[in-house]
């Protein structure tokens, strides 16, 4: 486990995203490590948090310039599978967010059952400003959480919002100065509840129709055929405004 740290107790595992790169961007190895940590602990409540300055600022944009459309499709498909796996983990999964939860980082939080963030955390799906789209189920989960109209406004403009606004929208469940501590308190409450009833409740509330998630991965592959995608990643790396041409 090079990209995460795992702390275990009797009923809980805490997964800390801890990349060497600032703001904990997600690459496939990190995603696979998160998957493996949860897979190995099917009976445990899970908390996911980020070390240092952020939960996660999203997929590693610096890897995007070399990414072929087929790689993007596979990254998105596998990422989506991992997000579903998290959403379907039998016991509750809680995201404890500080700093930034953007793009794939926010999609990871959206796949969790509960989100707790600091008031000043910055959350959002800014993919469109990079010439791409959310690729880990963000379009679908935002639609489910917010309804079409608010989700469209949010995702189509790549809006970034603070934890406080996210709480008002229902995107996070609670704000706290110490999201990990708050998450631990909720985990302790779950630990005292009947696990069988909890598992059924989770399954009934979280079950879904998956076809549009597959379509999201298809579009995510196709978008990497465009010049706008290359322009979006180049502009981010060169720290300049992107100029999109629609090609
Ligand atoms: N990837 C790689 N490096 C990043 C990322 C990222 N997502 N975010 C920040 N960094 C790096 C910066 O490049 C910078 O590195 P360096 O110091 O070497 O220049 C360092 O972190 C600090 O960043 P900033 O200097 O930009 O710090 P600021 O405080 O000015 O800004 C922000 C912080 C607002 C978080 C800003 O860094 C930012 O906008 N980051 C990008 C956020 C973003 O757009 N995320 C979405 C990425 S796309 C995505 O997640 C798609 C998900 C689906 C994937 C599907 C499969 C491919």
PDB file of C-alpha atoms and ligand atoms in Angstrom:
ATOM      1  CA  UNK A   1       0.000   0.000   0.000  1.00  0.00           C
ATOM      2  CA  UNK A   2       2.051   2.958  -1.237  1.00  0.00           C
ATOM      3  CA  UNK A   3      -0.716   5.487  -1.629  1.00  0.00           C
ATOM      4  CA  UNK A   4      -2.935   4.855   1.368  1.00  0.00           C
ATOM      5  CA  UNK A   5      -2.602   4.087   5.077  1.00  0.00           C
ATOM      6  CA  UNK A   6      -5.050   1.737   6.755  1.00  0.00           C
ATOM      7  CA  UNK A   7      -5.931   1.736  10.466  1.00  0.00           C
ATOM      8  CA  UNK A   8      -7.993  -1.182  11.733  1.00  0.00           C
ATOM      9  CA  UNK A   9      -9.981  -1.782  14.892  1.00  0.00           C
ATOM     10  CA  UNK A  10     -12.544  -4.459  15.749  1.00  0.00           C
ATOM     11  CA  UNK A  11     -15.445  -3.009  13.735  1.00  0.00           C
ATOM     12  CA  UNK A  12     -13.887  -0.169  11.738  1.00  0.00           C
ATOM     13  CA  UNK A  13     -11.239   0.474   9.111  1.00  0.00           C
ATOM     14  CA  UNK A  14      -9.938   3.956   8.463  1.00  0.00           C
ATOM     15  CA  UNK A  15      -8.398   4.535   5.041  1.00  0.00           C
ATOM     16  CA  UNK A  16      -6.182   7.586   4.669  1.00  0.00           C
ATOM     17  CA  UNK A  17      -5.344   8.691   1.115  1.00  0.00           C
ATOM     18  CA  UNK A  18      -1.711   9.726   1.301  1.00  0.00           C
ATOM     19  CA  UNK A  19      -0.043  10.481  -2.028  1.00  0.00           C
ATOM     20  CA  UNK A  20       3.434  11.928  -2.274  1.00  0.00           C
ATOM     21  CA  UNK A  21       2.050  14.427  -4.788  1.00  0.00           C
ATOM     22  CA  UNK A  22       0.311  17.468  -3.220  1.00  0.00           C
ATOM     23  CA  UNK A  23      -3.473  17.354  -2.704  1.00  0.00           C
ATOM     24  CA  UNK A  24      -3.721  13.538  -3.007  1.00  0.00           C
ATOM     25  CA  UNK A  25      -4.650  13.141  -6.690  1.00  0.00           C
ATOM     26  CA  UNK A  26      -6.084   9.711  -7.505  1.00  0.00           C
ATOM     27  CA  UNK A  27      -4.372   7.345  -9.898  1.00  0.00           C
ATOM     28  CA  UNK A  28      -5.365   3.766 -10.617  1.00  0.00           C
ATOM     29  CA  UNK A  29      -2.940   2.327  -8.036  1.00  0.00           C
ATOM     30  CA  UNK A  30      -4.531   4.436  -5.308  1.00  0.00           C
ATOM     31  CA  UNK A  31      -7.992   3.365  -6.397  1.00  0.00           C
ATOM     32  CA  UNK A  32      -6.945  -0.306  -6.396  1.00  0.00           C
ATOM     33  CA  UNK A  33      -5.424   0.038  -2.930  1.00  0.00           C
ATOM     34  CA  UNK A  34      -8.664   1.532  -1.581  1.00  0.00           C
ATOM     35  CA  UNK A  35     -10.585  -1.318  -3.244  1.00  0.00           C
ATOM     36  CA  UNK A  36      -8.294  -3.957  -1.725  1.00  0.00           C
ATOM     37  CA  UNK A  37      -8.473  -2.470   1.782  1.00  0.00           C
ATOM     38  CA  UNK A  38     -12.279  -2.534   1.718  1.00  0.00           C
ATOM     39  CA  UNK A  39     -12.508  -5.936   0.000  1.00  0.00           C
ATOM     40  CA  UNK A  40     -10.390  -7.487   2.726  1.00  0.00           C
ATOM     41  CA  UNK A  41     -12.757  -6.194   5.443  1.00  0.00           C
ATOM     42  CA  UNK A  42     -16.311  -7.001   4.344  1.00  0.00           C
ATOM     43  CA  UNK A  43     -17.785  -6.838   7.858  1.00  0.00           C
ATOM     44  CA  UNK A  44     -16.276  -3.510   8.864  1.00  0.00           C
ATOM     45  CA  UNK A  45     -17.565   0.053   8.843  1.00  0.00           C
ATOM     46  CA  UNK A  46     -15.261   2.221   6.699  1.00  0.00           C
ATOM     47  CA  UNK A  47     -14.054   5.807   7.013  1.00  0.00           C
ATOM     48  CA  UNK A  48     -12.139   7.348   4.073  1.00  0.00           C
ATOM     49  CA  UNK A  49     -10.147  10.554   4.648  1.00  0.00           C
ATOM     50  CA  UNK A  50      -7.128  12.356   3.209  1.00  0.00           C
ATOM     51  CA  UNK A  51      -3.781  13.077   4.860  1.00  0.00           C
ATOM     52  CA  UNK A  52      -2.187  16.528   4.631  1.00  0.00           C
ATOM     53  CA  UNK A  53      -4.011  19.324   2.871  1.00  0.00           C
ATOM     54  CA  UNK A  54      -6.857  17.591   1.061  1.00  0.00           C
ATOM     55  CA  UNK A  55      -9.231  14.675   0.797  1.00  0.00           C
ATOM     56  CA  UNK A  56      -8.350  14.460  -2.923  1.00  0.00           C
ATOM     57  CA  UNK A  57      -8.171  17.028  -5.745  1.00  0.00           C
ATOM     58  CA  UNK A  58      -9.298  14.410  -8.260  1.00  0.00           C
ATOM     59  CA  UNK A  59      -7.747  12.265 -10.950  1.00  0.00           C
ATOM     60  CA  UNK A  60      -4.093  12.891 -11.640  1.00  0.00           C
ATOM     61  CA  UNK A  61      -4.370  15.449 -14.468  1.00  0.00           C
ATOM     62  CA  UNK A  62      -0.661  15.208 -15.225  1.00  0.00           C
ATOM     63  CA  UNK A  63      -1.252  11.658 -16.485  1.00  0.00           C
ATOM     64  CA  UNK A  64      -3.996  12.835 -18.878  1.00  0.00           C
ATOM     65  CA  UNK A  65      -1.703  14.073 -21.654  1.00  0.00           C
ATOM     66  CA  UNK A  66      -0.453  10.560 -22.396  1.00  0.00           C
ATOM     67  CA  UNK A  67      -3.844   8.899 -21.944  1.00  0.00           C
ATOM     68  CA  UNK A  68      -5.317   7.276 -25.076  1.00  0.00           C
ATOM     69  CA  UNK A  69      -9.132   7.087 -25.485  1.00  0.00           C
ATOM     70  CA  UNK A  70      -9.047   3.342 -24.781  1.00  0.00           C
ATOM     71  CA  UNK A  71      -7.011   3.954 -21.582  1.00  0.00           C
ATOM     72  CA  UNK A  72      -9.496   6.630 -20.503  1.00  0.00           C
ATOM     73  CA  UNK A  73     -12.381   4.231 -21.126  1.00  0.00           C
ATOM     74  CA  UNK A  74     -10.705   1.500 -19.061  1.00  0.00           C
ATOM     75  CA  UNK A  75      -9.711   3.887 -16.269  1.00  0.00           C
ATOM     76  CA  UNK A  76     -13.268   5.161 -16.087  1.00  0.00           C
ATOM     77  CA  UNK A  77     -14.801   1.666 -16.266  1.00  0.00           C
ATOM     78  CA  UNK A  78     -12.563   0.237 -13.567  1.00  0.00           C
ATOM     79  CA  UNK A  79     -12.931   3.409 -11.474  1.00  0.00           C
ATOM     80  CA  UNK A  80     -16.699   3.106 -11.789  1.00  0.00           C
ATOM     81  CA  UNK A  81     -16.553  -0.556 -10.727  1.00  0.00           C
ATOM     82  CA  UNK A  82     -14.600   0.434  -7.639  1.00  0.00           C
ATOM     83  CA  UNK A  83     -17.082   3.207  -6.822  1.00  0.00           C
ATOM     84  CA  UNK A  84     -19.963   0.699  -7.138  1.00  0.00           C
ATOM     85  CA  UNK A  85     -18.059  -1.706  -4.946  1.00  0.00           C
ATOM     86  CA  UNK A  86     -17.720   0.994  -2.285  1.00  0.00           C
ATOM     87  CA  UNK A  87     -21.393   1.942  -2.612  1.00  0.00           C
ATOM     88  CA  UNK A  88     -22.343  -1.720  -2.231  1.00  0.00           C
ATOM     89  CA  UNK A  89     -19.957  -2.560   0.622  1.00  0.00           C
ATOM     90  CA  UNK A  90     -22.320  -4.244   3.107  1.00  0.00           C
ATOM     91  CA  UNK A  91     -21.524  -1.895   5.993  1.00  0.00           C
ATOM     92  CA  UNK A  92     -21.665   1.931   5.995  1.00  0.00           C
ATOM     93  CA  UNK A  93     -18.847   3.887   4.358  1.00  0.00           C
ATOM     94  CA  UNK A  94     -18.227   7.472   5.499  1.00  0.00           C
ATOM     95  CA  UNK A  95     -16.135  10.129   3.698  1.00  0.00           C
ATOM     96  CA  UNK A  96     -14.457  12.635   6.036  1.00  0.00           C
ATOM     97  CA  UNK A  97     -13.537  15.621   3.870  1.00  0.00           C
ATOM     98  CA  UNK A  98     -11.197  18.563   4.406  1.00  0.00           C
ATOM     99  CA  UNK A  99      -9.319  20.803   1.973  1.00  0.00           C
ATOM    100  CA  UNK A 100     -10.387  19.759  -1.500  1.00  0.00           C
ATOM    101  CA  UNK A 101     -12.695  17.028  -2.780  1.00  0.00           C
ATOM    102  CA  UNK A 102     -12.736  17.672  -6.514  1.00  0.00           C
ATOM    103  CA  UNK A 103     -13.387  15.611  -9.626  1.00  0.00           C
ATOM    104  CA  UNK A 104     -12.644  11.938  -8.983  1.00  0.00           C
ATOM    105  CA  UNK A 105     -11.954  12.796  -5.323  1.00  0.00           C
ATOM    106  CA  UNK A 106     -15.473  14.132  -4.938  1.00  0.00           C
ATOM    107  CA  UNK A 107     -16.842  11.185  -6.918  1.00  0.00           C
ATOM    108  CA  UNK A 108     -15.176   8.892  -4.398  1.00  0.00           C
ATOM    109  CA  UNK A 109     -16.911  10.816  -1.604  1.00  0.00           C
ATOM    110  CA  UNK A 110     -20.210  10.618  -3.512  1.00  0.00           C
ATOM    111  CA  UNK A 111     -19.904   6.828  -3.681  1.00  0.00           C
ATOM    112  CA  UNK A 112     -19.763   6.710   0.134  1.00  0.00           C
ATOM    113  CA  UNK A 113     -22.951   6.488   2.185  1.00  0.00           C
ATOM    114  CA  UNK A 114     -22.311   9.607   4.266  1.00  0.00           C
ATOM    115  CA  UNK A 115     -20.165  12.696   3.713  1.00  0.00           C
ATOM    116  CA  UNK A 116     -18.889  14.893   6.524  1.00  0.00           C
ATOM    117  CA  UNK A 117     -16.859  17.945   5.582  1.00  0.00           C
ATOM    118  CA  UNK A 118     -15.330  21.035   7.097  1.00  0.00           C
ATOM    119  CA  UNK A 119     -17.285  24.222   6.369  1.00  0.00           C
ATOM    120  CA  UNK A 120     -14.457  25.603   4.266  1.00  0.00           C
ATOM    121  CA  UNK A 121     -13.686  22.436   2.267  1.00  0.00           C
ATOM    122  CA  UNK A 122     -14.004  22.958  -1.501  1.00  0.00           C
ATOM    123  CA  UNK A 123     -16.106  20.390  -3.320  1.00  0.00           C
ATOM    124  CA  UNK A 124     -17.113  19.983  -6.931  1.00  0.00           C
ATOM    125  CA  UNK A 125     -16.853  18.324 -10.305  1.00  0.00           C
ATOM    126  CA  UNK A 126     -14.743  20.794 -12.354  1.00  0.00           C
ATOM    127  CA  UNK A 127     -14.032  18.261 -15.153  1.00  0.00           C
ATOM    128  CA  UNK A 128     -15.821  20.327 -17.831  1.00  0.00           C
ATOM    129  CA  UNK A 129     -13.277  23.122 -17.317  1.00  0.00           C
ATOM    130  CA  UNK A 130     -10.588  20.592 -18.313  1.00  0.00           C
ATOM    131  CA  UNK A 131     -12.438  19.663 -21.509  1.00  0.00           C
ATOM    132  CA  UNK A 132     -13.646  16.342 -20.074  1.00  0.00           C
ATOM    133  CA  UNK A 133     -16.515  15.011 -17.954  1.00  0.00           C
ATOM    134  CA  UNK A 134     -16.819  13.204 -14.637  1.00  0.00           C
ATOM    135  CA  UNK A 135     -15.784   9.587 -15.177  1.00  0.00           C
ATOM    136  CA  UNK A 136     -16.367   7.840 -11.855  1.00  0.00           C
ATOM    137  CA  UNK A 137     -20.162   8.014 -11.701  1.00  0.00           C
ATOM    138  CA  UNK A 138     -20.379  11.686 -10.753  1.00  0.00           C
ATOM    139  CA  UNK A 139     -23.077  12.642 -13.271  1.00  0.00           C
ATOM    140  CA  UNK A 140     -25.389   9.896 -12.012  1.00  0.00           C
ATOM    141  CA  UNK A 141     -24.759  10.323  -8.317  1.00  0.00           C
ATOM    142  CA  UNK A 142     -25.181  14.109  -8.531  1.00  0.00           C
ATOM    143  CA  UNK A 143     -28.480  13.634 -10.366  1.00  0.00           C
ATOM    144  CA  UNK A 144     -29.668  11.225  -7.685  1.00  0.00           C
ATOM    145  CA  UNK A 145     -28.642  13.465  -4.827  1.00  0.00           C
ATOM    146  CA  UNK A 146     -29.676  16.839  -6.224  1.00  0.00           C
ATOM    147  CA  UNK A 147     -32.288  16.185  -8.917  1.00  0.00           C
ATOM    148  CA  UNK A 148     -31.695  16.972 -12.604  1.00  0.00           C
ATOM    149  CA  UNK A 149     -31.958  20.735 -12.521  1.00  0.00           C
ATOM    150  CA  UNK A 150     -29.512  21.509  -9.708  1.00  0.00           C
ATOM    151  CA  UNK A 151     -27.181  18.680 -10.779  1.00  0.00           C
ATOM    152  CA  UNK A 152     -27.048  20.031 -14.320  1.00  0.00           C
ATOM    153  CA  UNK A 153     -26.241  23.559 -13.159  1.00  0.00           C
ATOM    154  CA  UNK A 154     -23.553  22.214 -10.862  1.00  0.00           C
ATOM    155  CA  UNK A 155     -21.831  19.750 -13.213  1.00  0.00           C
ATOM    156  CA  UNK A 156     -22.269  21.619 -16.534  1.00  0.00           C
ATOM    157  CA  UNK A 157     -20.438  24.669 -15.141  1.00  0.00           C
ATOM    158  CA  UNK A 158     -17.919  22.748 -13.070  1.00  0.00           C
ATOM    159  CA  UNK A 159     -19.042  24.694  -9.992  1.00  0.00           C
ATOM    160  CA  UNK A 160     -16.898  24.431  -6.885  1.00  0.00           C
ATOM    161  CA  UNK A 161     -18.649  25.074  -3.594  1.00  0.00           C
ATOM    162  CA  UNK A 162     -17.753  25.244   0.065  1.00  0.00           C
ATOM    163  CA  UNK A 163     -18.809  22.614   2.598  1.00  0.00           C
ATOM    164  CA  UNK A 164     -21.402  24.989   4.022  1.00  0.00           C
ATOM    165  CA  UNK A 165     -23.255  25.298   0.679  1.00  0.00           C
ATOM    166  CA  UNK A 166     -22.845  21.562   0.107  1.00  0.00           C
ATOM    167  CA  UNK A 167     -24.618  20.984   3.421  1.00  0.00           C
ATOM    168  CA  UNK A 168     -27.530  23.206   2.353  1.00  0.00           C
ATOM    169  CA  UNK A 169     -27.793  21.312  -0.952  1.00  0.00           C
ATOM    170  CA  UNK A 170     -27.694  17.938   0.800  1.00  0.00           C
ATOM    171  CA  UNK A 171     -24.396  16.959  -0.840  1.00  0.00           C
ATOM    172  CA  UNK A 172     -22.798  16.506   2.556  1.00  0.00           C
ATOM    173  CA  UNK A 173     -24.650  15.196   5.578  1.00  0.00           C
ATOM    174  CA  UNK A 174     -22.838  17.222   8.243  1.00  0.00           C
ATOM    175  CA  UNK A 175     -20.141  19.852   8.566  1.00  0.00           C
ATOM    176  CA  UNK A 176     -17.614  19.681  11.362  1.00  0.00           C
ATOM    177  CA  UNK A 177     -14.277  21.262  12.322  1.00  0.00           C
ATOM    178  CA  UNK A 178     -12.981  17.707  12.728  1.00  0.00           C
ATOM    179  CA  UNK A 179     -14.684  15.490  10.119  1.00  0.00           C
ATOM    180  CA  UNK A 180     -12.666  12.377  11.023  1.00  0.00           C
ATOM    181  CA  UNK A 181     -13.613  12.621  14.701  1.00  0.00           C
ATOM    182  CA  UNK A 182     -17.243  13.208  13.748  1.00  0.00           C
ATOM    183  CA  UNK A 183     -17.113  10.199  11.397  1.00  0.00           C
ATOM    184  CA  UNK A 184     -15.654   8.088  14.213  1.00  0.00           C
ATOM    185  CA  UNK A 185     -18.580   9.060  16.451  1.00  0.00           C
ATOM    186  CA  UNK A 186     -21.072   7.970  13.788  1.00  0.00           C
ATOM    187  CA  UNK A 187     -19.097   4.757  13.203  1.00  0.00           C
ATOM    188  CA  UNK A 188     -19.303   4.033  16.926  1.00  0.00           C
ATOM    189  CA  UNK A 189     -23.071   4.486  16.771  1.00  0.00           C
ATOM    190  CA  UNK A 190     -23.246   2.044  13.819  1.00  0.00           C
ATOM    191  CA  UNK A 191     -21.072  -0.420  15.719  1.00  0.00           C
ATOM    192  CA  UNK A 192     -23.803  -0.613  18.381  1.00  0.00           C
ATOM    193  CA  UNK A 193     -26.621  -1.151  15.857  1.00  0.00           C
ATOM    194  CA  UNK A 194     -27.759  -4.572  14.559  1.00  0.00           C
ATOM    195  CA  UNK A 195     -25.522  -5.371  11.575  1.00  0.00           C
ATOM    196  CA  UNK A 196     -28.053  -7.514   9.708  1.00  0.00           C
ATOM    197  CA  UNK A 197     -30.729  -4.796   9.762  1.00  0.00           C
ATOM    198  CA  UNK A 198     -28.072  -2.227   8.832  1.00  0.00           C
ATOM    199  CA  UNK A 199     -26.941  -4.300   5.830  1.00  0.00           C
ATOM    200  CA  UNK A 200     -30.502  -4.736   4.542  1.00  0.00           C
ATOM    201  CA  UNK A 201     -31.228  -1.032   4.970  1.00  0.00           C
ATOM    202  CA  UNK A 202     -28.078  -0.110   3.086  1.00  0.00           C
ATOM    203  CA  UNK A 203     -28.856  -2.521   0.268  1.00  0.00           C
ATOM    204  CA  UNK A 204     -32.426  -1.289  -0.121  1.00  0.00           C
ATOM    205  CA  UNK A 205     -31.448   2.358  -0.177  1.00  0.00           C
ATOM    206  CA  UNK A 206     -28.351   1.986  -2.365  1.00  0.00           C
ATOM    207  CA  UNK A 207     -29.534  -0.477  -5.064  1.00  0.00           C
ATOM    208  CA  UNK A 208     -29.732   1.074  -8.549  1.00  0.00           C
ATOM    209  CA  UNK A 209     -29.980   0.850 -12.329  1.00  0.00           C
ATOM    210  CA  UNK A 210     -26.481   0.900 -13.774  1.00  0.00           C
ATOM    211  CA  UNK A 211     -26.793   1.480 -17.543  1.00  0.00           C
ATOM    212  CA  UNK A 212     -26.037   5.225 -17.468  1.00  0.00           C
ATOM    213  CA  UNK A 213     -22.880   4.576 -15.461  1.00  0.00           C
ATOM    214  CA  UNK A 214     -21.613   2.456 -18.379  1.00  0.00           C
ATOM    215  CA  UNK A 215     -22.516   5.234 -20.803  1.00  0.00           C
ATOM    216  CA  UNK A 216     -20.552   7.704 -18.706  1.00  0.00           C
ATOM    217  CA  UNK A 217     -17.450   5.497 -19.105  1.00  0.00           C
ATOM    218  CA  UNK A 218     -18.030   5.274 -22.893  1.00  0.00           C
ATOM    219  CA  UNK A 219     -18.193   9.077 -23.187  1.00  0.00           C
ATOM    220  CA  UNK A 220     -15.169   9.379 -20.925  1.00  0.00           C
ATOM    221  CA  UNK A 221     -13.184   7.283 -23.437  1.00  0.00           C
ATOM    222  CA  UNK A 222     -14.513   9.251 -26.432  1.00  0.00           C
ATOM    223  CA  UNK A 223     -13.707  12.617 -24.873  1.00  0.00           C
ATOM    224  CA  UNK A 224     -10.024  11.671 -24.933  1.00  0.00           C
ATOM    225  CA  UNK A 225     -10.210  11.702 -28.771  1.00  0.00           C
ATOM    226  CA  UNK A 226     -10.768  15.494 -28.685  1.00  0.00           C
ATOM    227  CA  UNK A 227      -8.339  18.428 -28.914  1.00  0.00           C
ATOM    228  CA  UNK A 228     -10.308  20.137 -26.154  1.00  0.00           C
ATOM    229  CA  UNK A 229      -9.274  17.415 -23.710  1.00  0.00           C
ATOM    230  CA  UNK A 230      -5.604  17.945 -24.576  1.00  0.00           C
ATOM    231  CA  UNK A 231      -6.055  21.699 -24.324  1.00  0.00           C
ATOM    232  CA  UNK A 232      -7.757  21.360 -20.909  1.00  0.00           C
ATOM    233  CA  UNK A 233      -4.947  19.268 -19.408  1.00  0.00           C
ATOM    234  CA  UNK A 234      -2.192  21.404 -21.040  1.00  0.00           C
ATOM    235  CA  UNK A 235      -3.757  24.646 -19.784  1.00  0.00           C
ATOM    236  CA  UNK A 236      -3.932  23.232 -16.227  1.00  0.00           C
ATOM    237  CA  UNK A 237      -0.289  22.132 -16.311  1.00  0.00           C
ATOM    238  CA  UNK A 238       0.888  25.416 -17.897  1.00  0.00           C
ATOM    239  CA  UNK A 239      -1.238  27.376 -15.382  1.00  0.00           C
ATOM    240  CA  UNK A 240      -3.157  29.336 -18.062  1.00  0.00           C
ATOM    241  CA  UNK A 241      -6.782  29.706 -19.148  1.00  0.00           C
ATOM    242  CA  UNK A 242      -7.960  27.001 -21.567  1.00  0.00           C
ATOM    243  CA  UNK A 243      -9.214  27.931 -25.050  1.00  0.00           C
ATOM    244  CA  UNK A 244     -11.687  25.325 -26.272  1.00  0.00           C
ATOM    245  CA  UNK A 245     -12.467  24.967 -29.974  1.00  0.00           C
ATOM    246  CA  UNK A 246     -15.079  22.248 -29.975  1.00  0.00           C
ATOM    247  CA  UNK A 247     -12.839  19.723 -31.728  1.00  0.00           C
TER     248      UNK A 247
HETATM  249  N1  LIG B   1      -3.794  16.230 -10.589  1.00  0.00           N
HETATM  250  C1  LIG B   1      -2.463  16.414 -10.545  1.00  0.00           C
HETATM  251  N2  LIG B   1      -1.882  17.389  -9.831  1.00  0.00           N
HETATM  252  C2  LIG B   1      -2.699  18.200  -9.153  1.00  0.00           C
HETATM  253  C3  LIG B   1      -4.090  18.064  -9.160  1.00  0.00           C
HETATM  254  C4  LIG B   1      -4.650  16.991  -9.908  1.00  0.00           C
HETATM  255  N3  LIG B   1      -5.952  16.742  -9.941  1.00  0.00           N
HETATM  256  N4  LIG B   1      -4.638  19.047  -8.404  1.00  0.00           N
HETATM  257  C5  LIG B   1      -3.595  19.756  -7.934  1.00  0.00           C
HETATM  258  N5  LIG B   1      -2.433  19.243  -8.378  1.00  0.00           N
HETATM  259  C6  LIG B   1      -1.089  19.736  -8.110  1.00  0.00           C
HETATM  260  C7  LIG B   1      -0.813  21.020  -8.889  1.00  0.00           C
HETATM  261  O1  LIG B   1      -0.405  20.734 -10.195  1.00  0.00           O
HETATM  262  C8  LIG B   1       0.282  21.639  -8.043  1.00  0.00           C
HETATM  263  O2  LIG B   1       1.496  20.975  -8.322  1.00  0.00           O
HETATM  264  P1  LIG B   1       2.853  21.831  -8.482  1.00  0.00           P
HETATM  265  O3  LIG B   1       3.063  22.413  -7.120  1.00  0.00           O
HETATM  266  O4  LIG B   1       3.836  20.774  -8.850  1.00  0.00           O
HETATM  267  O5  LIG B   1       2.572  22.864  -9.545  1.00  0.00           O
HETATM  268  C9  LIG B   1      -0.132  21.278  -6.627  1.00  0.00           C
HETATM  269  O6  LIG B   1      -1.009  20.150  -6.747  1.00  0.00           O
HETATM  270  C10 LIG B   1      -0.868  22.370  -5.913  1.00  0.00           C
HETATM  271  O7  LIG B   1      -1.908  22.825  -6.774  1.00  0.00           O
HETATM  272  P2  LIG B   1      -2.115  24.375  -7.122  1.00  0.00           P
HETATM  273  O8  LIG B   1      -0.826  25.074  -7.253  1.00  0.00           O
HETATM  274  O9  LIG B   1      -3.056  24.432  -8.293  1.00  0.00           O
HETATM  275  O10 LIG B   1      -2.821  24.834  -5.760  1.00  0.00           O
HETATM  276  P3  LIG B   1      -3.958  25.911  -5.562  1.00  0.00           P
HETATM  277  O11 LIG B   1      -4.130  26.012  -4.087  1.00  0.00           O
HETATM  278  O12 LIG B   1      -3.684  27.142  -6.356  1.00  0.00           O
HETATM  279  O13 LIG B   1      -5.272  25.250  -6.207  1.00  0.00           O
HETATM  280  C11 LIG B   1      -6.825  23.507  -6.653  1.00  0.00           C
HETATM  281  C12 LIG B   1      -5.804  24.085  -5.653  1.00  0.00           C
HETATM  282  C13 LIG B   1      -8.026  24.460  -6.780  1.00  0.00           C
HETATM  283  C14 LIG B   1      -7.302  22.187  -6.071  1.00  0.00           C
HETATM  284  C15 LIG B   1      -6.174  23.320  -8.036  1.00  0.00           C
HETATM  285  O14 LIG B   1      -4.985  22.576  -7.864  1.00  0.00           O
HETATM  286  C16 LIG B   1      -7.021  22.577  -9.022  1.00  0.00           C
HETATM  287  O15 LIG B   1      -7.921  23.149  -9.617  1.00  0.00           O
HETATM  288  N6  LIG B   1      -6.727  21.266  -9.222  1.00  0.00           N
HETATM  289  C17 LIG B   1      -7.409  20.472 -10.189  1.00  0.00           C
HETATM  290  C18 LIG B   1      -8.756  20.044  -9.672  1.00  0.00           C
HETATM  291  C19 LIG B   1      -9.500  19.292 -10.750  1.00  0.00           C
HETATM  292  O16 LIG B   1      -9.786  19.815 -11.804  1.00  0.00           O
HETATM  293  N7  LIG B   1      -9.830  18.020 -10.462  1.00  0.00           N
HETATM  294  C20 LIG B   1     -10.513  17.189 -11.407  1.00  0.00           C
HETATM  295  C21 LIG B   1      -9.528  16.352 -12.152  1.00  0.00           C
HETATM  296  S1  LIG B   1     -10.301  15.429 -13.461  1.00  0.00           S
HETATM  297  C22 LIG B   1     -11.001  14.114 -12.667  1.00  0.00           C
HETATM  298  O17 LIG B   1     -10.903  13.991 -11.477  1.00  0.00           O
HETATM  299  C23 LIG B   1     -11.717  13.145 -13.519  1.00  0.00           C
HETATM  300  C24 LIG B   1     -12.304  12.041 -12.652  1.00  0.00           C
HETATM  301  C25 LIG B   1     -12.688  10.893 -13.488  1.00  0.00           C
HETATM  302  C26 LIG B   1     -11.504  10.127 -13.881  1.00  0.00           C
HETATM  303  C27 LIG B   1     -11.819   9.123 -14.861  1.00  0.00           C
HETATM  304  C28 LIG B   1     -10.608   8.366 -15.360  1.00  0.00           C
HETATM  305  C29 LIG B   1      -9.537   9.164 -16.130  1.00  0.00           C
END
